[in-house]
Amino acid sequence: MCLMVKCAICVHLIYSDIVQKCREELKAIRETNPDLKPTLAIIQVCLCVIDEILRLNEDSRVHGIFLHLPQSFLSRSVRNAIKPQKDVDGIYFFCNTLLDAPLIGKMAVLVGVEGPLKATIQCLLQNNGMMVQTCQWSSKHLQKQFLCVVCYFQQQRAMLLCFRRDIWLNHKSDIEISRAQTPKPISQLAQEIGLLPEELEAYGNTKAKVHLSLLNRFQHQPNGKYVLVAGITPTPLGEGKSTVTTGLVQALSAHLKLNSFACLRQPSQGPTFGVKGGAAGGGYAQVIPMEEFNLHLTGDIHAITAANNLVAAAIDARILHEATQSDKALYRRLVPSVNGVRCFSPIQMARLQRLGINESDPSDLTPEEVRAFVRLDLDPEKVTWQRVVDTNDRFLRKITVGQANTEKGHARQTQFDIAVASEIMAILALTDGLADMRARLGRMVVGSNRNGQPITADDLGVTGALAVLMKDAIKPTLMQTLEGTPVFVHAGPFANIAHGNSSVLADKLALKLVGEEGFVVTEAGFGADIGMEKFFNIKCRTSGLKPDVVVLVATVRALKMHGGGPNVYTFHIFTTFYIYCIFERLQLVYHYGCSNLKKQIQIAHLFGVPVVVALNVFKTDTQAEIELVCRIAEASGASAAVQCHHWSRGGRGSVELAQAVKKVASQKNNFQFLYNLQDSIVEKIRTIAQKVYGADDIELSPEAQAKIDYYNQQGFGALPICMAKTHLSLSHMPEKKGVPTGFILPIRDIRASIGAGFIYPLVGTMSTMPGLPTRPCFYDIDLDPVTEEIKGLF
Amino acid sequence: MCLMVKCAICVHLIYSDIVQKCREELKAIRETNPDLKPTLAIIQVCLCVIDEILRLNEDSRVHGIFLHLPQSFLSRSVRNAIKPQKDVDGIYFFCNTLLDAPLIGKMAVLVGVEGPLKATIQCLLQNNGMMVQTCQWSSKHLQKQFLCVVCYFQQQRAMLLCFRRDIWLNHKSDIEISRAQTPKPISQLAQEIGLLPEELEAYGNTKAKVHLSLLNRFQHQPNGKYVLVAGITPTPLGEGKSTVTTGLVQALSAHLKLNSFACLRQPSQGPTFGVKGGAAGGGYAQVIPMEEFNLHLTGDIHAITAANNLVAAAIDARILHEATQSDKALYRRLVPSVNGVRCFSPIQMARLQRLGINESDPSDLTPEEVRAFVRLDLDPEKVTWQRVVDTNDRFLRKITVGQANTEKGHARQTQFDIAVASEIMAILALTDGLADMRARLGRMVVGSNRNGQPITADDLGVTGALAVLMKDAIKPTLMQTLEGTPVFVHAGPFANIAHGNSSVLADKLALKLVGEEGFVVTEAGFGADIGMEKFFNIKCRTSGLKPDVVVLVATVRALKMHGGGPNVYTFHIFTTFYIYCIFERLQLVYHYGCSNLKKQIQIAHLFGVPVVVALNVFKTDTQAEIELVCRIAEASGASAAVQCHHWSRGGRGSVELAQAVKKVASQKNNFQFLYNLQDSIVEKIRTIAQKVYGADDIELSPEAQAKIDYYNQQGFGALPICMAKTHLSLSHMPEKKGVPTGFILPIRDIRASIGAGFIYPLVGTMSTMPGLPTRPCFYDIDLDPVTEEIKGLF
């Protein structure tokens, strides 16, 4: 009889259903009691509604109810029938007019007689609960908006699924939830968490850059607890690490009254307009305003794009100029006589020193020295630097540039990568300050010369300009969660083809700001085998920070897939199957699926860090599945395994997780790296392949072997390893789910990001430029020119 | 004997010179007066210094003096010898210690005995005058920093030129002047000019976006006076329109006490790191902080790049998807069944309407209708949309994309343009609000299908996403001049290949903010034949605004070039000749050079708008030249012609110009367009060619003629014309200076920017992507990691 409604037709259908049932009841009552007065008959009908409510109260799959009944059906007894439920946040009771919305309990019942349901729900969104909590920061937590999550299923499953999907799309998208919340002024948030006004650069009212000088001011302040959120091997839809991160800090701050900070990565605009949509979290565990988070933010990725492409333009222009000019002409132009005076710029002096030339007067160089100085002699075939663009533009995967007549036949083949895969993004993520960033930018190797020597950004003379372009990007951006707790957004995603962790600087600033008892929750991309491994071996090694707990996010959906369920493709029919159907496949989950979870827990234990498993519960999960997964996780060595309902309930839905994290973080751990930097490159790769991925061994292509020899010879051997591997499997084969064994990991090629500071083996076929699908997200995205509201961003 | 010094060697040289002279004097004195005491001898030597100072005081070319003398040479009589000079702003007198710097008059004498001059000058920079003025807005004008402009020349010209050049580069760059001034908080400026806090979105402390809602609030407020700054045909170095604009508002605000606003264009980062450097004005007529102005600003150009390239990615992906999928498959993907329900998105409904299909249920379309709907059938050869990047990357002038295997052989040749040449930039400049911008973005034609029908952004389904990407860019950015007066920065440059005017919205907002008696000074790119013509015929037609005065900027340098002097190339030897040498070439200037000035005045008169000529005075100009140019300008019909010294003196140097502008603006004018939109495309082009450029006629290539026929057939005939023509000559031939005659203007090709709303003929060979020189500016640009100060940006 209930009651999931979306459009007039559905309402009518269900309403008729109830009315029909009521009429039958009424008819039966009247037949047995011909003298009964009409009011009593109505009471009887209400009782029938109450019966249905009581039944729903007991159904674990029901998070809330929409009632769409005639006014006369509404009575105190109906109201009283509704009881607090373990997984329902709150309730409004709408009477005749939609604006009359007293908070009556912990569950929402909408009764709108004639009004369209959309208006009803919008009205619900506008009526906030009045919960205000304070914690140590004396933060004023944002009021929480409640929204029923309806998940009741009847026999007519298909029909009801359709209703739910529509509601999902039309009535409570992430952007609508985000927009319904008014963020507090960013300056207020900054003040609450102890930032000084001069340490803040506001970008509008909801975003601000935070100055690095804070690190000096807080240099004697002990760090807070450091929590990493990682995941099991995910489906292409993601398993909700960002929502878990956000929900966890909401729970720690607003409910456990502990200072806490989330450190997230800025999403790429490519996927935002392509397939994936935004990355601000979702539901009631979001960073707001989500459109600011998902679009330009404070311009960091744009700055990276500009810096990256300035290097690329400098490379090709230099190749052309060297090819078309004599040594003398090049020297005259590179060290011009300005009113009779010639001198080297500081960056040219640095290059002379690297060349072993100790002259400072340009006229003192021998012709050989001039030649060495002016000719980078870049081998066009050996240029490794790519252009980037923050758009999913598949036609730029392989291109030929320089075909205009003005480039005199110096065409060459190259490619664009997605902007976040730029080495400059990795530098932003790993640097500890301006001086270090400038030095790393200068060390970036862009290719090699015809003698096989590496050529750097410093050689191109572009280092200072890059640092200037990146001077603002180096400052983390402060935003807030839906409950008004602080978030740093800094550095970028793509842990498969890049390093894909949030920035060292954001983590360091946050660890100071939360204080010794506080918590910083930072996120590593994709499965623990990729993002977490790089977090420990690269990021922690660089930063010197020691993690206290790993939160490992799992979903029943992904475990089912690992257990042999259909593979999940975005927008594929089976996706709908996973998202929108309730079905219990304990067999699948148990048989094989949890082996992936178990393996990922073991990986974290390799580093000596305890694990809390966070099961991100979806409406389609059954209680039996949830309990089974938690039981297996704890049996597999997790210090705790808890279910999380942050998506539908915000911080309150993650209180159990927060308590577990708090408890585990207080225990001592024995953090250690997986390999020593002094191990050979091959040894380091093999260690990761065997211990983390479960491979029998690795296999190097001749090209990879040659590169390794070259890097060893150049003295790059002692760098950590940043594997470029699919995130969809522990192995290099995306289709191998669960815990693949008995495979040899093929290293196709190997690169070096000397500025970022890692060696970068390519496993299998990894594309560094996504494409647009036939129907990209942008079809649904629009801007209302009057209200300036964005539609369709999710 | 004086005294222009830069480095130890020069100092020593000149010092020796003086000492030598003094020794000779002393010797002579001693010989004639053997009993004379040493102190008296020194006084005698000082008198010799005084004589030299007095001589310098009378030299009109001398703006200031640096004395580098032994301490013993310093005396009250030396100090007293220095007198106020007509073109010198102020003076510090440095005694033994460099920090002891009393303000003693209107001329600076540095006496640093042992300290290096660089330190002396830095110290000078740090000692500000204390002038504070208020005007109607009750603005607190920023204190002004004085700096001596040294321009004394001895016989040894070459040697002295060298000193000046070095000082220019090392000691008082634009960025140093900019940095030496502390801007007032942008929120304070906003309050001073009557903005409400909720109308402002700060981006840090020195930049803010201003909400368009202001236009509603001020809808009944009369506009202020509207002043356009244009120029004569320029040299490649520019003649200083931005500095004149900035100096003029500084003069109007701080000195004439009139509310005034400058509207400037955001510079492209390509030239900033290439050849040109920044575009914030220069010297003491700058927008500050100049590095913020010249770098990312508030991200408008980045947003344009992202939007432009999303369209490009959508085009190529669509061509690929159509080529590789059946109608049915395309339809299934474009209108997917989501849980059994299929519906068109609003933008798809709009496309159906354009196709004349009135169904709203996807299942009701006939196979023919499905085919028409799903197939844009873009002809890869007829795609006119280009990708863009805000980098001078010449290797992207002609490229082949889509060469990866994943693109299945659909490679095609295309190109990147510099980002500011994007049609989206023109839309930003011409739009009057969000709704209009969204509509224009949707109308953009990206190519045509195989039947020759135009395909738009709306057809690609990308309009809403573009509007979302541009939602912040549409708001003008508020900054300030060096004297603390308000500036809007909005839209982009490149009036040769684009429309190249600042935005209609910025002008409209500013016209309201200054009030009826106030002044808005807006800038049009390059010479009046290009930027001004487009300002009148396109921008004013679109905005409905009526200009009151044209300020036409001229330089003696450019007029010399037009008069037959050597051509000016950037960094060419002759450039040095123009900048750093004093030479009077009255003959050249008179004979031919001023004809260009005269012609540009006449062009403004074609539109019925009075002209004030602003002669931007350089140190190398002689008084005779300056007077001659002003005389000729007035004889040619200019309402006034005045010299401007804003570069060295700030607003005070442009007071005469401000007074002239105020006077002329109060007169009635008869503004009119040059052509009617209803004229045929050919007629409109011919009118511009003949009346503005002075061509005998135009000549259309067959391709251009075919396009015109096509545009007429498509109903695009009634749009205004945006000529793409070199800015270096009134004609299409950059080398033809002065006023070329007897030429036929060749129209090579013609394009249509339907979204921006103009027809776009290409004259001669215009490149839409600049390149990097052998030694780009970036060699000198650097960031101090400790102070965070930027070096080398100019």
PDB file of C-alpha atoms in Angstrom, chain A residues 312-463:
ATOM      1  CA  ALA A 312      55.472  21.922 -23.956  1.00  0.00           C
ATOM      2  CA  ALA A 313      55.448  25.092 -26.057  1.00  0.00           C
ATOM      3  CA  ALA A 314      58.983  25.871 -24.903  1.00  0.00           C
ATOM      4  CA  ILE A 315      60.191  22.409 -25.925  1.00  0.00           C
ATOM      5  CA  ASP A 316      58.867  22.517 -29.476  1.00  0.00           C
ATOM      6  CA  ALA A 317      59.833  26.131 -30.042  1.00  0.00           C
ATOM      7  CA  ARG A 318      63.337  25.345 -28.802  1.00  0.00           C
ATOM      8  CA  ILE A 319      63.699  22.346 -31.094  1.00  0.00           C
ATOM      9  CA  LEU A 320      62.640  24.528 -34.020  1.00  0.00           C
ATOM     10  CA  HIS A 321      64.911  27.410 -33.108  1.00  0.00           C
ATOM     11  CA  GLU A 322      67.910  25.133 -32.649  1.00  0.00           C
ATOM     12  CA  ALA A 323      67.217  23.428 -35.952  1.00  0.00           C
ATOM     13  CA  THR A 324      67.021  26.671 -37.880  1.00  0.00           C
ATOM     14  CA  GLN A 325      69.734  28.803 -36.288  1.00  0.00           C
ATOM     15  CA  SER A 326      73.509  28.715 -36.043  1.00  0.00           C
ATOM     16  CA  ASP A 327      75.219  28.517 -32.647  1.00  0.00           C
ATOM     17  CA  LYS A 328      76.143  32.157 -32.993  1.00  0.00           C
ATOM     18  CA  ALA A 329      72.629  33.301 -33.805  1.00  0.00           C
ATOM     19  CA  LEU A 330      71.182  31.239 -30.958  1.00  0.00           C
ATOM     20  CA  TYR A 331      73.728  32.646 -28.548  1.00  0.00           C
ATOM     21  CA  ARG A 332      73.092  36.196 -29.703  1.00  0.00           C
ATOM     22  CA  ARG A 333      69.370  35.763 -29.100  1.00  0.00           C
ATOM     23  CA  LEU A 334      69.586  33.768 -25.875  1.00  0.00           C
ATOM     24  CA  VAL A 335      72.069  36.209 -24.366  1.00  0.00           C
ATOM     25  CA  PRO A 336      71.137  39.416 -26.152  1.00  0.00           C
ATOM     26  CA  SER A 337      73.183  42.534 -26.039  1.00  0.00           C
ATOM     27  CA  VAL A 338      70.996  45.084 -24.355  1.00  0.00           C
ATOM     28  CA  ASN A 339      72.454  48.471 -25.140  1.00  0.00           C
ATOM     29  CA  GLY A 340      75.851  46.979 -25.426  1.00  0.00           C
ATOM     30  CA  VAL A 341      75.698  44.859 -22.269  1.00  0.00           C
ATOM     31  CA  ARG A 342      75.327  41.101 -22.334  1.00  0.00           C
ATOM     32  CA  CYS A 343      74.733  39.052 -19.281  1.00  0.00           C
ATOM     33  CA  PHE A 344      73.392  35.639 -18.351  1.00  0.00           C
ATOM     34  CA  SER A 345      70.135  35.430 -16.470  1.00  0.00           C
ATOM     35  CA  PRO A 346      70.331  33.484 -13.175  1.00  0.00           C
ATOM     36  CA  ILE A 347      68.704  30.418 -14.726  1.00  0.00           C
ATOM     37  CA  GLN A 348      71.268  30.497 -17.525  1.00  0.00           C
ATOM     38  CA  MET A 349      74.058  30.719 -14.941  1.00  0.00           C
ATOM     39  CA  ALA A 350      72.645  27.592 -13.332  1.00  0.00           C
ATOM     40  CA  ARG A 351      72.758  25.787 -16.649  1.00  0.00           C
ATOM     41  CA  LEU A 352      76.364  26.860 -17.201  1.00  0.00           C
ATOM     42  CA  GLN A 353      77.268  25.418 -13.833  1.00  0.00           C
ATOM     43  CA  ARG A 354      75.609  22.113 -14.700  1.00  0.00           C
ATOM     44  CA  LEU A 355      77.661  22.118 -17.891  1.00  0.00           C
ATOM     45  CA  GLY A 356      80.816  22.726 -15.856  1.00  0.00           C
ATOM     46  CA  ILE A 357      81.363  26.149 -17.394  1.00  0.00           C
ATOM     47  CA  ASN A 358      82.512  28.601 -14.783  1.00  0.00           C
ATOM     48  CA  GLU A 359      82.445  31.797 -16.796  1.00  0.00           C
ATOM     49  CA  SER A 360      80.055  34.587 -15.965  1.00  0.00           C
ATOM     50  CA  ASP A 361      80.912  36.945 -18.801  1.00  0.00           C
ATOM     51  CA  PRO A 362      79.194  35.857 -22.028  1.00  0.00           C
ATOM     52  CA  SER A 363      82.129  36.992 -24.103  1.00  0.00           C
ATOM     53  CA  ASP A 364      84.474  34.582 -22.330  1.00  0.00           C
ATOM     54  CA  LEU A 365      82.905  31.362 -23.584  1.00  0.00           C
ATOM     55  CA  THR A 366      84.775  29.311 -26.146  1.00  0.00           C
ATOM     56  CA  PRO A 367      82.844  28.296 -29.283  1.00  0.00           C
ATOM     57  CA  GLU A 368      82.566  24.781 -27.834  1.00  0.00           C
ATOM     58  CA  GLU A 369      81.170  26.138 -24.618  1.00  0.00           C
ATOM     59  CA  VAL A 370      78.748  28.338 -26.539  1.00  0.00           C
ATOM     60  CA  ARG A 371      77.601  25.303 -28.473  1.00  0.00           C
ATOM     61  CA  ALA A 372      77.121  23.263 -25.312  1.00  0.00           C
ATOM     62  CA  PHE A 373      75.206  26.125 -23.757  1.00  0.00           C
ATOM     63  CA  VAL A 374      72.864  27.041 -26.618  1.00  0.00           C
ATOM     64  CA  ARG A 375      72.065  23.551 -27.861  1.00  0.00           C
ATOM     65  CA  LEU A 376      69.826  21.429 -25.672  1.00  0.00           C
ATOM     66  CA  ASP A 377      69.901  19.151 -28.687  1.00  0.00           C
ATOM     67  CA  LEU A 378      66.608  17.580 -27.643  1.00  0.00           C
ATOM     68  CA  ASP A 379      65.855  14.437 -29.574  1.00  0.00           C
ATOM     69  CA  PRO A 380      62.298  14.933 -30.929  1.00  0.00           C
ATOM     70  CA  GLU A 381      61.809  11.171 -30.648  1.00  0.00           C
ATOM     71  CA  LYS A 382      62.772  11.239 -26.981  1.00  0.00           C
ATOM     72  CA  VAL A 383      60.553  14.046 -25.755  1.00  0.00           C
ATOM     73  CA  THR A 384      58.553  12.574 -22.881  1.00  0.00           C
ATOM     74  CA  TRP A 385      56.679  15.725 -21.933  1.00  0.00           C
ATOM     75  CA  GLN A 386      53.049  15.796 -23.083  1.00  0.00           C
ATOM     76  CA  ARG A 387      50.562  18.624 -23.360  1.00  0.00           C
ATOM     77  CA  VAL A 388      47.500  18.414 -21.127  1.00  0.00           C
ATOM     78  CA  VAL A 389      43.894  19.555 -21.143  1.00  0.00           C
ATOM     79  CA  ASP A 390      41.238  19.122 -18.449  1.00  0.00           C
ATOM     80  CA  THR A 391      38.697  17.779 -20.908  1.00  0.00           C
ATOM     81  CA  ASN A 392      37.866  14.214 -21.924  1.00  0.00           C
ATOM     82  CA  ASP A 393      39.130  14.666 -25.458  1.00  0.00           C
ATOM     83  CA  ARG A 394      39.936  11.263 -26.919  1.00  0.00           C
ATOM     84  CA  PHE A 395      40.993  12.722 -30.277  1.00  0.00           C
ATOM     85  CA  LEU A 396      44.057  14.152 -28.544  1.00  0.00           C
ATOM     86  CA  ARG A 397      45.372  10.714 -27.531  1.00  0.00           C
ATOM     87  CA  LYS A 398      47.705  10.655 -30.474  1.00  0.00           C
ATOM     88  CA  ILE A 399      48.306  13.725 -32.608  1.00  0.00           C
ATOM     89  CA  THR A 400      50.824  15.259 -34.969  1.00  0.00           C
ATOM     90  CA  VAL A 401      51.883  18.822 -34.202  1.00  0.00           C
ATOM     91  CA  GLY A 402      53.893  21.373 -36.152  1.00  0.00           C
ATOM     92  CA  GLN A 403      52.314  20.835 -39.541  1.00  0.00           C
ATOM     93  CA  ALA A 404      51.972  24.519 -40.452  1.00  0.00           C
ATOM     94  CA  ASN A 405      54.445  25.968 -42.933  1.00  0.00           C
ATOM     95  CA  THR A 406      55.816  28.236 -40.247  1.00  0.00           C
ATOM     96  CA  GLU A 407      57.176  25.189 -38.419  1.00  0.00           C
ATOM     97  CA  LYS A 408      59.274  24.260 -41.431  1.00  0.00           C
ATOM     98  CA  GLY A 409      58.729  20.549 -41.523  1.00  0.00           C
ATOM     99  CA  HIS A 410      59.387  19.872 -37.843  1.00  0.00           C
ATOM    100  CA  ALA A 411      56.163  17.980 -37.332  1.00  0.00           C
ATOM    101  CA  ARG A 412      56.250  15.237 -34.708  1.00  0.00           C
ATOM    102  CA  GLN A 413      53.847  12.841 -33.086  1.00  0.00           C
ATOM    103  CA  THR A 414      52.793  13.439 -29.499  1.00  0.00           C
ATOM    104  CA  GLN A 415      49.708  13.382 -27.294  1.00  0.00           C
ATOM    105  CA  PHE A 416      47.655  15.226 -24.738  1.00  0.00           C
ATOM    106  CA  ASP A 417      47.006  13.752 -21.293  1.00  0.00           C
ATOM    107  CA  ILE A 418      44.206  14.677 -18.949  1.00  0.00           C
ATOM    108  CA  ALA A 419      45.514  17.638 -16.907  1.00  0.00           C
ATOM    109  CA  VAL A 420      45.542  15.891 -13.541  1.00  0.00           C
ATOM    110  CA  ALA A 421      48.023  13.322 -14.916  1.00  0.00           C
ATOM    111  CA  SER A 422      50.610  16.082 -15.320  1.00  0.00           C
ATOM    112  CA  GLU A 423      53.808  15.670 -13.345  1.00  0.00           C
ATOM    113  CA  ILE A 424      53.139  19.168 -12.052  1.00  0.00           C
ATOM    114  CA  MET A 425      50.051  17.818 -10.287  1.00  0.00           C
ATOM    115  CA  ALA A 426      52.191  15.191  -8.579  1.00  0.00           C
ATOM    116  CA  ILE A 427      54.637  17.896  -7.532  1.00  0.00           C
ATOM    117  CA  LEU A 428      51.794  19.959  -6.102  1.00  0.00           C
ATOM    118  CA  ALA A 429      50.671  16.928  -4.115  1.00  0.00           C
ATOM    119  CA  LEU A 430      54.102  16.048  -2.746  1.00  0.00           C
ATOM    120  CA  THR A 431      55.814  19.385  -2.179  1.00  0.00           C
ATOM    121  CA  ASP A 432      56.291  20.883   1.263  1.00  0.00           C
ATOM    122  CA  GLY A 433      56.611  24.531   0.279  1.00  0.00           C
ATOM    123  CA  LEU A 434      57.448  27.115  -2.351  1.00  0.00           C
ATOM    124  CA  ALA A 435      61.200  26.561  -2.385  1.00  0.00           C
ATOM    125  CA  ASP A 436      60.804  22.806  -2.684  1.00  0.00           C
ATOM    126  CA  MET A 437      58.160  23.173  -5.399  1.00  0.00           C
ATOM    127  CA  ARG A 438      60.363  25.505  -7.408  1.00  0.00           C
ATOM    128  CA  ALA A 439      63.282  23.070  -7.115  1.00  0.00           C
ATOM    129  CA  ARG A 440      61.108  20.116  -8.150  1.00  0.00           C
ATOM    130  CA  LEU A 441      59.691  22.029 -11.132  1.00  0.00           C
ATOM    131  CA  GLY A 442      63.225  22.758 -12.264  1.00  0.00           C
ATOM    132  CA  ARG A 443      64.239  19.087 -11.987  1.00  0.00           C
ATOM    133  CA  MET A 444      61.432  17.810 -14.190  1.00  0.00           C
ATOM    134  CA  VAL A 445      62.917  15.817 -17.052  1.00  0.00           C
ATOM    135  CA  VAL A 446      61.177  16.626 -20.343  1.00  0.00           C
ATOM    136  CA  GLY A 447      63.136  14.305 -22.599  1.00  0.00           C
ATOM    137  CA  SER A 448      66.695  13.523 -23.486  1.00  0.00           C
ATOM    138  CA  ASN A 449      69.196  14.893 -25.921  1.00  0.00           C
ATOM    139  CA  ARG A 450      70.789  13.001 -28.774  1.00  0.00           C
ATOM    140  CA  ASN A 451      73.513  11.829 -26.408  1.00  0.00           C
ATOM    141  CA  GLY A 452      70.945  10.358 -24.086  1.00  0.00           C
ATOM    142  CA  GLN A 453      71.392  12.970 -21.369  1.00  0.00           C
ATOM    143  CA  PRO A 454      68.196  14.104 -19.610  1.00  0.00           C
ATOM    144  CA  ILE A 455      66.974  17.631 -20.348  1.00  0.00           C
ATOM    145  CA  THR A 456      65.120  19.453 -17.601  1.00  0.00           C
ATOM    146  CA  ALA A 457      62.762  22.387 -17.226  1.00  0.00           C
ATOM    147  CA  ASP A 458      65.742  24.255 -15.813  1.00  0.00           C
ATOM    148  CA  ASP A 459      67.585  23.698 -19.075  1.00  0.00           C
ATOM    149  CA  LEU A 460      64.649  25.253 -20.899  1.00  0.00           C
ATOM    150  CA  GLY A 461      64.862  28.289 -18.619  1.00  0.00           C
ATOM    151  CA  VAL A 462      61.218  28.008 -17.653  1.00  0.00           C
ATOM    152  CA  THR A 463      61.418  27.083 -13.949  1.00  0.00           C
TER     153      THR A 463
END
